[in-house]
mmCIF file of C-alpha atoms in Angstrom:
data_model
loop_
_atom_site.group_PDB
_atom_site.id
_atom_site.type_symbol
_atom_site.label_atom_id
_atom_site.label_comp_id
_atom_site.label_asym_id
_atom_site.label_seq_id
_atom_site.Cartn_x
_atom_site.Cartn_y
_atom_site.Cartn_z
ATOM 1 C CA SER A 1 70.834 164.686 136.302
ATOM 2 C CA SER A 2 67.667 165.836 138.084
ATOM 3 C CA ALA A 3 69.597 168.669 139.771
ATOM 4 C CA ALA A 4 70.952 169.787 136.390
ATOM 5 C CA ASN A 5 67.449 169.668 134.909
ATOM 6 C CA THR A 6 66.117 171.704 137.822
ATOM 7 C CA LEU A 7 68.822 174.346 137.309
ATOM 8 C CA SER A 8 67.893 174.494 133.629
ATOM 9 C CA LEU A 9 64.176 174.865 134.417
ATOM 10 C CA ILE A 10 64.880 177.683 136.878
ATOM 11 C CA GLY A 11 66.973 179.369 134.200
ATOM 12 C CA GLN A 12 64.111 178.962 131.750
ATOM 13 C CA ASP A 13 61.701 180.615 134.179
ATOM 14 C CA TYR A 14 64.037 183.578 134.553
ATOM 15 C CA ALA A 15 64.555 183.792 130.789
ATOM 16 C CA ASP A 16 60.810 183.661 130.122
ATOM 17 C CA GLY A 17 60.381 186.538 132.563
ATOM 18 C CA GLY A 18 63.061 188.628 130.870
ATOM 19 C CA ARG A 19 65.434 188.321 133.824
ATOM 20 C CA TYR A 20 68.384 187.422 131.653
ATOM 21 C CA SER A 21 71.220 187.898 134.154
ATOM 22 C CA GLN A 22 69.629 185.385 136.503
ATOM 23 C CA ALA A 23 68.855 183.055 133.603
ATOM 24 C CA LEU A 24 72.516 183.085 132.576
ATOM 25 C CA ILE A 25 73.576 182.121 136.094
ATOM 26 C CA PHE A 26 71.266 179.098 136.226
ATOM 27 C CA PHE A 27 71.883 178.017 132.632
ATOM 28 C CA SER A 28 75.641 178.196 133.264
ATOM 29 C CA LYS A 29 75.278 176.033 136.383
ATOM 30 C CA ALA A 30 73.127 173.559 134.448
ATOM 31 C CA LEU A 31 75.675 173.491 131.622
ATOM 32 C CA ARG A 32 78.522 172.686 134.034
ATOM 33 C CA ALA A 33 76.431 169.925 135.614
ATOM 34 C CA PHE A 34 75.573 168.357 132.257
ATOM 35 C CA GLN A 35 79.224 168.633 131.180
ATOM 36 C CA ALA A 36 80.227 166.757 134.342
ATOM 37 C CA LEU A 37 77.678 164.083 133.431
ATOM 38 C CA GLY A 38 78.881 163.984 129.806
ATOM 39 C CA ASP A 39 75.306 164.391 128.545
ATOM 40 C CA LYS A 40 75.864 165.853 125.068
ATOM 41 C CA ASN A 41 72.162 166.197 124.250
ATOM 42 C CA GLN A 42 71.574 168.312 127.337
ATOM 43 C CA ILE A 43 74.801 170.269 126.765
ATOM 44 C CA ALA A 44 73.544 171.181 123.284
ATOM 45 C CA ARG A 45 70.091 172.077 124.646
ATOM 46 C CA VAL A 46 71.493 174.341 127.377
ATOM 47 C CA ASN A 47 73.977 175.943 124.953
ATOM 48 C CA ASN A 48 70.979 176.725 122.762
ATOM 49 C CA LEU A 49 69.170 178.331 125.712
ATOM 50 C CA LEU A 50 72.252 180.349 126.650
ATOM 51 C CA SER A 51 72.574 181.472 123.044
ATOM 52 C CA TRP A 52 68.951 182.631 123.021
ATOM 53 C CA VAL A 53 69.521 184.707 126.173
ATOM 54 C CA TYR A 54 72.626 186.320 124.687
ATOM 55 C CA THR A 55 70.639 187.116 121.540
ATOM 56 C CA GLN A 56 67.939 188.789 123.635
ATOM 57 C CA GLN A 57 70.677 190.882 125.249
ATOM 58 C CA GLY A 58 72.135 191.828 121.863
ATOM 59 C CA ASN A 59 75.330 189.871 122.522
ATOM 60 C CA TYR A 60 75.436 188.184 119.110
ATOM 61 C CA ALA A 61 79.157 187.415 119.262
ATOM 62 C CA GLU A 62 78.668 185.250 122.361
ATOM 63 C CA SER A 63 75.513 183.746 120.883
ATOM 64 C CA VAL A 64 77.270 182.612 117.721
ATOM 65 C CA ILE A 65 80.056 180.956 119.745
ATOM 66 C CA LEU A 66 77.495 178.915 121.673
ATOM 67 C CA ASN A 67 75.585 178.100 118.511
ATOM 68 C CA PHE A 68 78.750 176.704 116.941
ATOM 69 C CA ALA A 69 79.317 174.557 120.045
ATOM 70 C CA THR A 70 75.759 173.254 119.663
ATOM 71 C CA LEU A 71 76.266 172.674 115.936
ATOM 72 C CA LYS A 72 79.342 170.557 116.681
ATOM 73 C CA VAL A 73 77.326 168.294 118.998
ATOM 74 C CA TYR A 74 74.516 167.901 116.461
ATOM 75 C CA GLU A 75 76.995 167.147 113.677
ATOM 76 C CA GLU A 76 78.726 164.507 115.832
ATOM 77 C CA GLN A 77 75.342 162.904 116.485
ATOM 78 C CA GLY A 78 74.136 163.191 112.889
ATOM 79 C CA ASP A 79 71.069 165.118 114.098
ATOM 80 C CA THR A 80 69.971 166.804 110.859
ATOM 81 C CA ASP A 81 66.964 168.514 112.474
ATOM 82 C CA GLY A 82 69.239 170.026 115.117
ATOM 83 C CA ILE A 83 71.803 171.018 112.483
ATOM 84 C CA ALA A 84 69.096 172.743 110.431
ATOM 85 C CA ILE A 85 67.727 174.744 113.371
ATOM 86 C CA VAL A 86 71.078 175.778 114.821
ATOM 87 C CA SER A 87 72.375 176.691 111.344
ATOM 88 C CA ALA A 88 69.461 179.135 111.060
ATOM 89 C CA ASN A 89 70.343 180.469 114.534
ATOM 90 C CA ILE A 90 73.951 180.984 113.434
ATOM 91 C CA ALA A 91 72.718 182.764 110.324
ATOM 92 C CA GLU A 92 70.538 185.065 112.414
ATOM 93 C CA ASP A 93 73.560 185.901 114.596
ATOM 94 C CA TYR A 94 75.597 186.689 111.485
ATOM 95 C CA LEU A 95 72.754 188.831 110.139
ATOM 96 C CA ASN A 96 72.738 190.804 113.384
ATOM 97 C CA LEU A 97 76.526 191.111 113.262
ATOM 98 C CA GLY A 98 76.374 192.404 109.667
ATOM 99 C CA ASN A 99 78.185 189.390 108.173
ATOM 100 C CA TYR A 100 75.743 188.853 105.332
ATOM 101 C CA PRO A 101 77.700 186.304 103.243
ATOM 102 C CA GLU A 102 77.922 183.972 106.260
ATOM 103 C CA ALA A 103 74.261 184.574 107.081
ATOM 104 C CA ILE A 104 73.294 183.530 103.545
ATOM 105 C CA LYS A 105 75.592 180.492 103.696
ATOM 106 C CA TYR A 106 74.063 179.180 106.930
ATOM 107 C CA LEU A 107 70.472 179.952 105.915
ATOM 108 C CA LYS A 108 70.933 178.017 102.681
ATOM 109 C CA LYS A 109 72.494 175.149 104.640
ATOM 110 C CA SER A 110 69.513 175.165 106.992
ATOM 111 C CA ILE A 111 66.960 175.181 104.179
ATOM 112 C CA LYS A 112 68.785 172.410 102.326
ATOM 113 C CA ILE A 113 68.639 169.958 105.224
ATOM 114 C CA MET A 114 65.460 171.033 107.004
ATOM 115 C CA PRO A 115 62.668 168.474 106.597
ATOM 116 C CA GLU A 116 60.096 169.532 104.009
ATOM 117 C CA ASN A 117 57.282 168.987 106.480
ATOM 118 C CA ASP A 118 58.809 171.478 108.958
ATOM 119 C CA LYS A 119 56.988 174.319 107.254
ATOM 120 C CA ILE A 120 56.960 176.577 110.332
ATOM 121 C CA ASN A 121 60.746 176.673 110.553
ATOM 122 C CA LEU A 122 61.169 176.694 106.775
ATOM 123 C CA ALA A 123 58.859 179.684 106.367
ATOM 124 C CA TYR A 124 60.708 181.604 109.081
ATOM 125 C CA THR A 125 64.081 180.687 107.555
ATOM 126 C CA TYR A 126 62.964 181.903 104.132
ATOM 127 C CA CYS A 127 61.867 185.156 105.791
ATOM 128 C CA LEU A 128 65.327 185.529 107.306
ATOM 129 C CA LEU A 129 66.926 184.893 103.930
ATOM 130 C CA GLY A 130 64.623 187.494 102.407
ATOM 131 C CA LYS A 131 65.710 189.938 105.108
ATOM 132 C CA VAL A 132 69.402 189.356 104.354
ATOM 133 C CA TYR A 133 68.837 189.881 100.643
ATOM 134 C CA LYS A 134 66.785 193.019 101.324
ATOM 135 C CA THR A 135 69.528 194.342 103.577
ATOM 136 C CA THR A 136 72.118 193.752 100.842
ATOM 137 C CA SER A 137 69.820 195.377 98.227
ATOM 138 C CA ASP A 138 69.338 192.139 96.264
ATOM 139 C CA TYR A 139 65.654 192.890 95.866
ATOM 140 C CA PRO A 140 64.737 190.138 93.381
ATOM 141 C CA ALA A 141 66.194 187.485 95.722
ATOM 142 C CA ALA A 142 64.452 189.121 98.686
ATOM 143 C CA ILE A 143 61.090 189.049 96.892
ATOM 144 C CA ASN A 144 61.629 185.428 95.880
ATOM 145 C CA ASN A 145 62.402 184.305 99.442
ATOM 146 C CA TYR A 146 59.648 186.330 101.089
ATOM 147 C CA SER A 147 57.181 184.970 98.493
ATOM 148 C CA THR A 148 58.298 181.401 99.187
ATOM 149 C CA ALA A 149 57.878 182.018 102.918
ATOM 150 C CA LEU A 150 54.441 183.532 102.374
ATOM 151 C CA GLN A 151 53.269 180.572 100.293
ATOM 152 C CA MET A 152 54.480 178.072 102.923
ATOM 153 C CA ALA A 153 53.141 180.032 105.864
ATOM 154 C CA THR A 154 49.754 180.460 104.200
ATOM 155 C CA THR A 155 49.357 176.717 103.616
ATOM 156 C CA ILE A 156 49.804 176.022 107.340
ATOM 157 C CA GLN A 157 48.144 179.236 108.587
ATOM 158 C CA ASP A 158 51.341 180.387 110.348
ATOM 159 C CA ASN A 159 50.272 183.962 111.081
ATOM 160 C CA PHE A 160 53.658 184.978 112.477
ATOM 161 C CA SER A 161 55.551 184.102 109.274
ATOM 162 C CA ILE A 162 52.704 185.422 107.121
ATOM 163 C CA ALA A 163 53.107 188.792 108.848
ATOM 164 C CA LEU A 164 56.915 188.663 108.512
ATOM 165 C CA ALA A 165 56.690 187.812 104.825
ATOM 166 C CA TYR A 166 54.143 190.539 104.044
ATOM 167 C CA GLY A 167 56.145 193.046 106.078
ATOM 168 C CA GLY A 168 59.344 192.045 104.306
ATOM 169 C CA LEU A 169 57.714 192.306 100.884
ATOM 170 C CA GLY A 170 56.368 195.723 101.816
ATOM 171 C CA ASP A 171 59.849 196.830 102.907
ATOM 172 C CA VAL A 172 61.357 195.610 99.637
ATOM 173 C CA TYR A 173 58.781 197.398 97.492
ATOM 174 C CA GLN A 174 59.258 200.540 99.560
ATOM 175 C CA ALA A 175 63.067 200.471 99.160
#
């Protein structure tokens, strides 16, 4: 288990440095090690890291496959927080792939089960939903979701989501 964790940490270092090819090598080795150990929590965690790397590389098709593998683990474990986060990740993959109905479906699923006190992730998820609606020219829904995100982000002083929400609202009003 410590060797698998070490492989994962090395992969994380490479990923943080933008050296994605090397990160994939170490994450893949860590994944195989955790699979051999049968450690589902770590398998889900490493799948999530692999998915993030593929997203950074623009390989959304591979990312969504890994996200679904992670979702399966979280569903088997009844981990609603994990389900909420990975559902938003799946939605973001679908958004990038241009599959807007599936993106909306998974964002709504995420919002429905995400804890109310997880305002950082909720605000970001509402921003993503606003982006999907803007992209599909459903401007009233986009405004509604960006406004919800802005309200949440403002209450917790989440400058990243505040900026996303304002930027999204500006894009909608400019469209």
